[in-house]
Amino acid sequence: MGRELQFEIFRYNPQKEGDQPRMQTFRLEETQNMTLFIALNRIREEQDPSLIFDFCCRAGICGACAMVINGRPGLACQTKTKDQPSKIVLHPLPVFKLIGDLAVDTGVWFREMYEKTESWVHTSKTFDPTKEEERMNNDVAEQIYELERCIECGCCVSACGTARLREDFMGAAALNRIARFVVDPRDERTDKQYFEIIGNDNGVFGCMGLLACEDVCPKGLPLQNQLGFLRRKMGITAIKEIFRK
Amino acid sequence: MSVDATLHVVRPSKRDAVLDWMQMLTGAGLILFMWCHMLLVSSVIISPKVMNAIAYFFEVTYMAQVGGPVIFLAFLLHFVLAARKIPFRAEGQDTIWKHAKMMHHKDTWLWVVQAVTAMIILIMGAIHMWVVLTDLPITAAKSAARIQGGFWFVFYLILLPCVELHVSIGFYRIGIKWGFIKSEGRAAFKKLEGLLFTIFMVIGIITLIRFMFLA
Amino acid sequence: MQTYYSDLLVIGAGLAGERVAVDSAEKGFNVTCLSIVPARRSHSSAAQGGMQAALGNSAKGEGDCPDIHFGDTVKGSDWGCDQEVARLFADASPIEMRRLAHWGVPWNRVVPGQSFYFKGGQKFEKYEKPENEGLITARAFGGTAKWRTCYTSDGTGHAVMCTMDNRCAQLGINVLDRKEAIALLHDGETCMGAIVRCLRTGQLEAFISKATAICTGGFGRIYKATTNAVICDGGGHIIAMDTGLVPIGNPEAIQFHPTGIVPTDILVTEGCRGDGGTLLDVNEERFMNIYEPEKAELASRDVVSRWMTHHMREGKGVKSAYGEHLWLDIRHLGDKHISTKLREVDEICHHFLGVDPRTELIPVRPTQHYTMAGIRTNKDGAVYGLKGLFSAGEVACWDMHGFNRLGGNSLAETVVAGGIIGAKIVEFLEGYETKIKTDIVTQEYKKQEQRIQDLISGRNGSENVYDVRNDMQEALMKGCFVFRNGPDLEETVETLQKVLDRAGHIGLKSDGLGVNHELAAALKIKGQVKLALMIAKGALDRTESRGSHNRVDFPERNDAEWLTRTLAYWKEDATLPDLQYEDASPVFEIPPGERGYGGGTIIPADEQFVKERMIKKDK
Ligand SMILES: Cc1cc2nc3c(=O)[nH]c(=O)nc-3n(C[C@H](O)[C@H](O)[C@H](O)COP(=O)(O)OP(=O)(O)OC[C@H]3O[C@@H](n4cnc5c(N)ncnc54)[C@H](O)[C@@H]3O)c2cc1C
Ligand code: HEM
Ligand code: HEM
Ligand code: SF4
Ligand code: F3S
Ligand code: FES
């Protein structure tokens, strides 16, 4: 016999007229190896089919299922109930627009982020299908991949006090995205160009070093190091620019 | 790209970068000052003579007369810069408190502590500086007299922990924000931060007690 | 009615969808992509191992070329593939990998000098040439003659997906997420877009286009145990099949992957075995080397899954609360390898099993993984039966995989086919104009609205959609898994027909408002059961064993009668699919023969038949 789990789940469906935000309680018996993916699906299938939440890969690799689990943003699919107290409180991620109950709109937020950061390799070269690929050092490739591992779950943004206070703060995910292109030798952007994007209080100088981003990132991205790296780099860029004149 | 983006093409401004540098530098400067300040004031533990000697040194070199107001200005400047980050509207305050409570996350709480202590320091530090700087020269006897009055004892008992918290957190935060502290070193630095706080608190309290019982 | 217009509407923004979109956008056409989830969450991003391309840069891939890749693919397909298509694929794949490198994929690169690798649990040495330093490297995968699988750590799909989505952002392609297509707009001849349910508001919208491409990925979710994401539920297949005009190719060809973890069925990549991991039984002894002395753990997936199932039936499985399983052993690869090259695997083991793969064994068993089955297209990606409709990626039966696709070939297919078909769509769009029949749009819109109303009001009955779905999944697990046989299949068909009837009487338990999931499930359950029936009926009628389709009662591969592709249609109001057949391949470069692994006997095809279709390649 497993424990009886008590779920306190945030409910609000904006598409339903007159609906009010509230918390609703569900009970479920815990089974072996239970994750929140299993638990929430069971609740929906057996108790309340109107419950709204997102899952996709259910394997911790797509970032769809981020929510606030007992106060901390995290991936529901890889949260084992046995690591949680028997009362589990679930909220949707703050900062992002609410879709309904536990689901939020990360898609639009991240698309805007791609545009702000111009999240693609900027190169003047054109592709020549007859040619051998341009060479790259394997260590560099691994370094890029390390930063490319972000699954855009939004946990870091939701966990960041700055992002909650200031809507226009880009957040760790966006800054990490810039760092990814900074280390990529294929991207021809200069420090000055990067500065134009993140050299302000919406960008890297807005970060107050709260480090919640680093602590909640389910993929363990090296956000702290990247934020520090970028602040130094952009700080120095600014000074160089001042003295150039 | 949206159309209106072209309507206000702003030249990349270095304003925020400069302000951030200054915030860090004023903060770091104030930390240095507070350590020196600690040396001066706490020298009373060794003997009031030492403190008087140091104070005298500052006095004749005009460092107190000039340095005092300079520090005061740095203090104000740092306040103005850092205040950009503090939510002054009720709404923002509500958000950040809720957020900190939700997260149970130490570094987030540390920031809240920093912001709250900042406000206390702003008021009490200004009063303190005014009082001390308008009553130069500094001597151990004058200080003792003030503190033995009781009011200032309590005053410092509040200001001291605020300052020490703010300073040690600020020290750690500079390291984090500018990437001097890497993620591997973070735990160790946090310990150091705690240690700094404890040491300065102990010295500070001993100093206060010493003043209390200074004849 | 909210209506959107575009030149090209791509349903599905996985790798295939976005790659298809890129070409048209580059040429200045107006392109819209739809996806249920933000594009980067598409299931392509779950692919870990890598993608195959005969670049031949690594030491163990030396001498590789598209011809060998082509040969491996044909053998892998058990001669079920269309050889013209496989050839197109093998030739274009290296170029496409380089293009991806140009766009930003951080491929792992050749590190010169001596290094070690594992095979069958043993350590070997290799030497990478200094002159190849920095070129795209490769790892080993099942069923290949050379090391050919290009990779970025074990997050290849993720990295390529990011790059592709970046490319789309750069080109300003309208990629809309939380949009689920629920019906195609067509007049019986030409396709002109789709009716879409917005998953932000629950509203229906019409997307009208000159060309439409379905790129919605696989439909593994109709099985109970699958490695697929929850959104891989056949939505794209269903809207095509529902027209009654478009056939599903080879529905019985479903792949089962050897290493799904127990109990959650999450995949651990074939790269584990490629990098030297071994399979162990209850006695912690290897067994694949006994069944397949040559390839051992690295035989093709159908073969490994079959032997694993066989071995468990011999009583060598490990008993657990979740049924029997076997072990995957990667302990000997060492900490460094696991924490760099098999990092996702490490995380999965940690999060979902509580197992440390450096010191512990990983419980695995065969699990549904891939659908070779799909919307049948010609080699240009044009869907049979409707003009202006294209399809690419896992959802399509372009057919380079036949009855078994090789690991690393499908992720490669998404971009290679995406490129080829994307270019064909540009050709199609150039100078093409069509009349939009607004009455058809309105009609279809109303019809879908009515369907939703009926489900909400419970007009057709009160069956619970989740129960019906469950029964469908159970039936497939029972009859249409790794091994199949006549009587079981007959029973499955019967069961599924009953389930189909119930699927027509669904009534919602909830109010169905907004982004209601129950409604989404109810809208496609009927189509899913039809797909399930196609699998069961296709498998029942195909009285041979080929690739992943194993009939215990017909163990030989019968090239004399079954060198064919099933085309399954669902005509309106039918209770069973209408099965037709076409030649598996219009031409042969490699005549049907032995695969070199997997054993089994072959009933040869008519010599004359093969001879007539052989093509001479003068080189
Ligand atoms: C766990 C796992 C690991 C794998 N590893 C490998 C590997 O290492 N190498 C390899 O070659 N292959 C691998 N594969 C297979 C390969 O990943 C897939 O075949 C391939 O990624 C499919 O890509 P796709 O673009 O066709 O579809 P997907 O990437 O699945 O994209 C489908 C898209 O369609 C959208 N969609 C679906 N239905 C609708 C609808 N009704 N309306 C609107 N949009 C819709 C989805 O939102 C999504 O954007 C793996 C598969 C799995 C499951
Ligand atoms: C003796 C006095 C003070 C010292 C030594 C001091 C020191 C510091 C230091 C070192 C920092 C870190 C700098 C950085 O993060 O860039 C800091 C941050 C801060 N200080 Fe002070 N400070 C003092 C007074 C004040 C006062 C009076 C205020 C007023 C309101 C204030 C408000 C802040 C705030 C809000 C921050 C955080 C800024 C951020 O995180 O971005 N400080 N302080
Ligand atoms: C130039 C400016 C300053 C001068 C000359 C100065 C001088 C002094 C002196 C003489 C004392 C002894 C007590 C007394 O005489 O009342 C004292 C104590 C103290 N000061 Fe200052 N001070 C200055 C600025 C500051 C600032 C900016 C702060 C913090 C915001 C501060 C915080 C304190 C505290 C907390 C004590 C109690 C010390 C202890 O118990 O160790 N001072 N200062
Ligand atoms: S950086 Fe980490 S927490 Fe932030 S979105 Fe990416 S994966 Fe999620
Ligand atoms: S939590 Fe926020 S303030 Fe900076 S360090 Fe992380 S982005
Ligand atoms: S569902 Fe993909 S990360 Fe949780």
mmCIF file of C-alpha atoms and ligand atoms in Angstrom, chain A residues 205-210 231, chain B residues 19-35 71 74-76 78-86 88 111 114-123 125-126 129 163 166-175 177-178, ligand 2:
data_model
loop_
_atom_site.group_PDB
_atom_site.id
_atom_site.type_symbol
_atom_site.label_atom_id
_atom_site.label_comp_id
_atom_site.label_asym_id
_atom_site.label_seq_id
_atom_site.Cartn_x
_atom_site.Cartn_y
_atom_site.Cartn_z
ATOM 1 C CA PHE A 205 23.129 44.233 -16.514
ATOM 2 C CA GLY A 206 19.626 43.622 -15.252
ATOM 3 C CA CYS A 207 20.615 40.338 -13.679
ATOM 4 C CA MET A 208 21.007 40.734 -9.934
ATOM 5 C CA GLY A 209 22.842 37.481 -9.395
ATOM 6 C CA LEU A 210 19.992 35.767 -7.622
ATOM 7 C CA ARG A 231 28.691 40.619 -17.728
ATOM 8 C CA LEU B 19 25.639 52.526 -14.174
ATOM 9 C CA ASP B 20 26.259 48.880 -13.425
ATOM 10 C CA TRP B 21 29.992 49.446 -13.224
ATOM 11 C CA MET B 22 29.435 52.349 -10.889
ATOM 12 C CA GLN B 23 27.038 50.437 -8.737
ATOM 13 C CA MET B 24 29.635 47.749 -8.347
ATOM 14 C CA LEU B 25 32.490 50.177 -7.783
ATOM 15 C CA THR B 26 30.631 52.297 -5.250
ATOM 16 C CA GLY B 27 29.573 49.122 -3.506
ATOM 17 C CA ALA B 28 33.118 47.806 -3.486
ATOM 18 C CA GLY B 29 34.408 51.190 -2.371
ATOM 19 C CA LEU B 30 31.944 51.283 0.464
ATOM 20 C CA ILE B 31 32.964 47.814 1.505
ATOM 21 C CA LEU B 32 36.578 48.927 1.667
ATOM 22 C CA PHE B 33 35.522 51.947 3.620
ATOM 23 C CA MET B 34 33.547 49.861 6.055
ATOM 24 C CA TRP B 35 36.556 47.682 6.687
ATOM 25 C CA ILE B 71 32.041 58.856 1.648
ATOM 26 C CA ALA B 74 29.528 57.746 -2.441
ATOM 27 C CA PHE B 75 26.913 56.464 -0.062
ATOM 28 C CA LEU B 76 24.226 58.552 -1.719
ATOM 29 C CA HIS B 78 25.404 54.023 -4.384
ATOM 30 C CA PHE B 79 21.920 54.423 -3.053
ATOM 31 C CA VAL B 80 20.706 56.167 -6.169
ATOM 32 C CA LEU B 81 22.252 53.534 -8.392
ATOM 33 C CA ALA B 82 21.109 50.539 -6.419
ATOM 34 C CA ALA B 83 17.671 51.993 -5.934
ATOM 35 C CA ARG B 84 17.028 51.357 -9.627
ATOM 36 C CA LYS B 85 16.698 47.730 -8.682
ATOM 37 C CA ILE B 86 14.530 48.109 -5.615
ATOM 38 C CA PHE B 88 9.350 50.961 -4.449
ATOM 39 C CA TRP B 111 18.684 39.743 -2.057
ATOM 40 C CA GLN B 114 20.045 43.221 1.036
ATOM 41 C CA ALA B 115 17.257 45.451 -0.159
ATOM 42 C CA VAL B 116 15.623 45.711 3.254
ATOM 43 C CA THR B 117 18.865 46.396 5.096
ATOM 44 C CA ALA B 118 19.685 48.952 2.425
ATOM 45 C CA MET B 119 16.673 51.028 3.377
ATOM 46 C CA ILE B 120 17.557 50.875 7.048
ATOM 47 C CA ILE B 121 21.152 51.760 6.343
ATOM 48 C CA LEU B 122 20.094 54.652 4.193
ATOM 49 C CA ILE B 123 18.251 56.305 7.024
ATOM 50 C CA GLY B 125 23.658 55.558 8.211
ATOM 51 C CA ALA B 126 22.849 59.090 7.115
ATOM 52 C CA MET B 129 27.259 60.173 9.603
ATOM 53 C CA VAL B 163 25.514 46.853 7.686
ATOM 54 C CA HIS B 166 24.520 44.109 3.565
ATOM 55 C CA VAL B 167 28.273 44.180 3.215
ATOM 56 C CA SER B 168 28.898 40.473 3.279
ATOM 57 C CA ILE B 169 26.041 39.740 0.896
ATOM 58 C CA GLY B 170 27.198 42.557 -1.355
ATOM 59 C CA PHE B 171 30.696 41.131 -1.361
ATOM 60 C CA TYR B 172 29.431 37.711 -2.404
ATOM 61 C CA ARG B 173 27.098 39.238 -4.954
ATOM 62 C CA ILE B 174 29.818 41.167 -6.719
ATOM 63 C CA GLY B 175 31.740 37.929 -7.035
ATOM 64 C CA LYS B 177 27.571 38.894 -10.853
ATOM 65 C CA TRP B 178 30.943 39.491 -12.398
HETATM 66 C C1 HEM D 2 27.959 51.373 3.881
HETATM 67 C C2 HEM D 2 27.106 51.255 3.105
HETATM 68 C C3 HEM D 2 26.943 50.291 1.967
HETATM 69 C C4 HEM D 2 27.787 49.355 1.483
HETATM 70 C C5 HEM D 2 29.154 49.002 1.971
HETATM 71 C C6 HEM D 2 27.157 48.726 0.379
HETATM 72 C C7 HEM D 2 27.707 47.742 -0.369
HETATM 73 C C8 HEM D 2 27.079 47.128 -1.379
HETATM 74 C C9 HEM D 2 27.679 46.200 -2.268
HETATM 75 C C10 HEM D 2 29.092 45.740 -2.266
HETATM 76 C C11 HEM D 2 26.734 45.792 -3.153
HETATM 77 C C12 HEM D 2 26.896 44.804 -4.295
HETATM 78 C C13 HEM D 2 27.089 45.623 -5.536
HETATM 79 C C14 HEM D 2 26.529 45.001 -6.770
HETATM 80 O O1 HEM D 2 25.767 44.024 -6.690
HETATM 81 O O2 HEM D 2 26.828 45.510 -7.865
HETATM 82 C C15 HEM D 2 25.552 46.452 -2.784
HETATM 83 C C16 HEM D 2 24.377 46.251 -3.453
HETATM 84 C C17 HEM D 2 23.255 46.927 -3.129
HETATM 85 N N1 HEM D 2 23.159 47.981 -2.291
HETATM 86 FE FE1 HEM D 2 24.550 48.640 -1.011
HETATM 87 N N2 HEM D 2 25.928 49.268 0.213
HETATM 88 C C18 HEM D 2 25.787 50.229 1.171
HETATM 89 C C19 HEM D 2 24.719 51.027 1.325
HETATM 90 C C20 HEM D 2 23.556 50.924 0.643
HETATM 91 C C21 HEM D 2 22.485 51.818 0.774
HETATM 92 C C22 HEM D 2 22.401 53.014 1.658
HETATM 93 C C23 HEM D 2 21.552 51.370 -0.090
HETATM 94 C C24 HEM D 2 20.282 52.050 -0.280
HETATM 95 C C25 HEM D 2 19.261 52.066 -0.504
HETATM 96 C C26 HEM D 2 22.028 50.193 -0.724
HETATM 97 C C27 HEM D 2 21.345 49.408 -1.637
HETATM 98 C C28 HEM D 2 21.877 48.370 -2.295
HETATM 99 C C29 HEM D 2 21.122 47.507 -3.146
HETATM 100 C C30 HEM D 2 19.646 47.555 -3.458
HETATM 101 C C31 HEM D 2 21.984 46.593 -3.682
HETATM 102 C C32 HEM D 2 21.648 45.431 -4.648
HETATM 103 C C33 HEM D 2 21.808 45.845 -6.036
HETATM 104 C C34 HEM D 2 21.724 44.677 -6.970
HETATM 105 O O3 HEM D 2 21.607 43.538 -6.544
HETATM 106 O O4 HEM D 2 21.797 44.886 -8.192
HETATM 107 N N3 HEM D 2 23.277 49.939 -0.274
HETATM 108 N N4 HEM D 2 25.772 47.266 -1.754
#
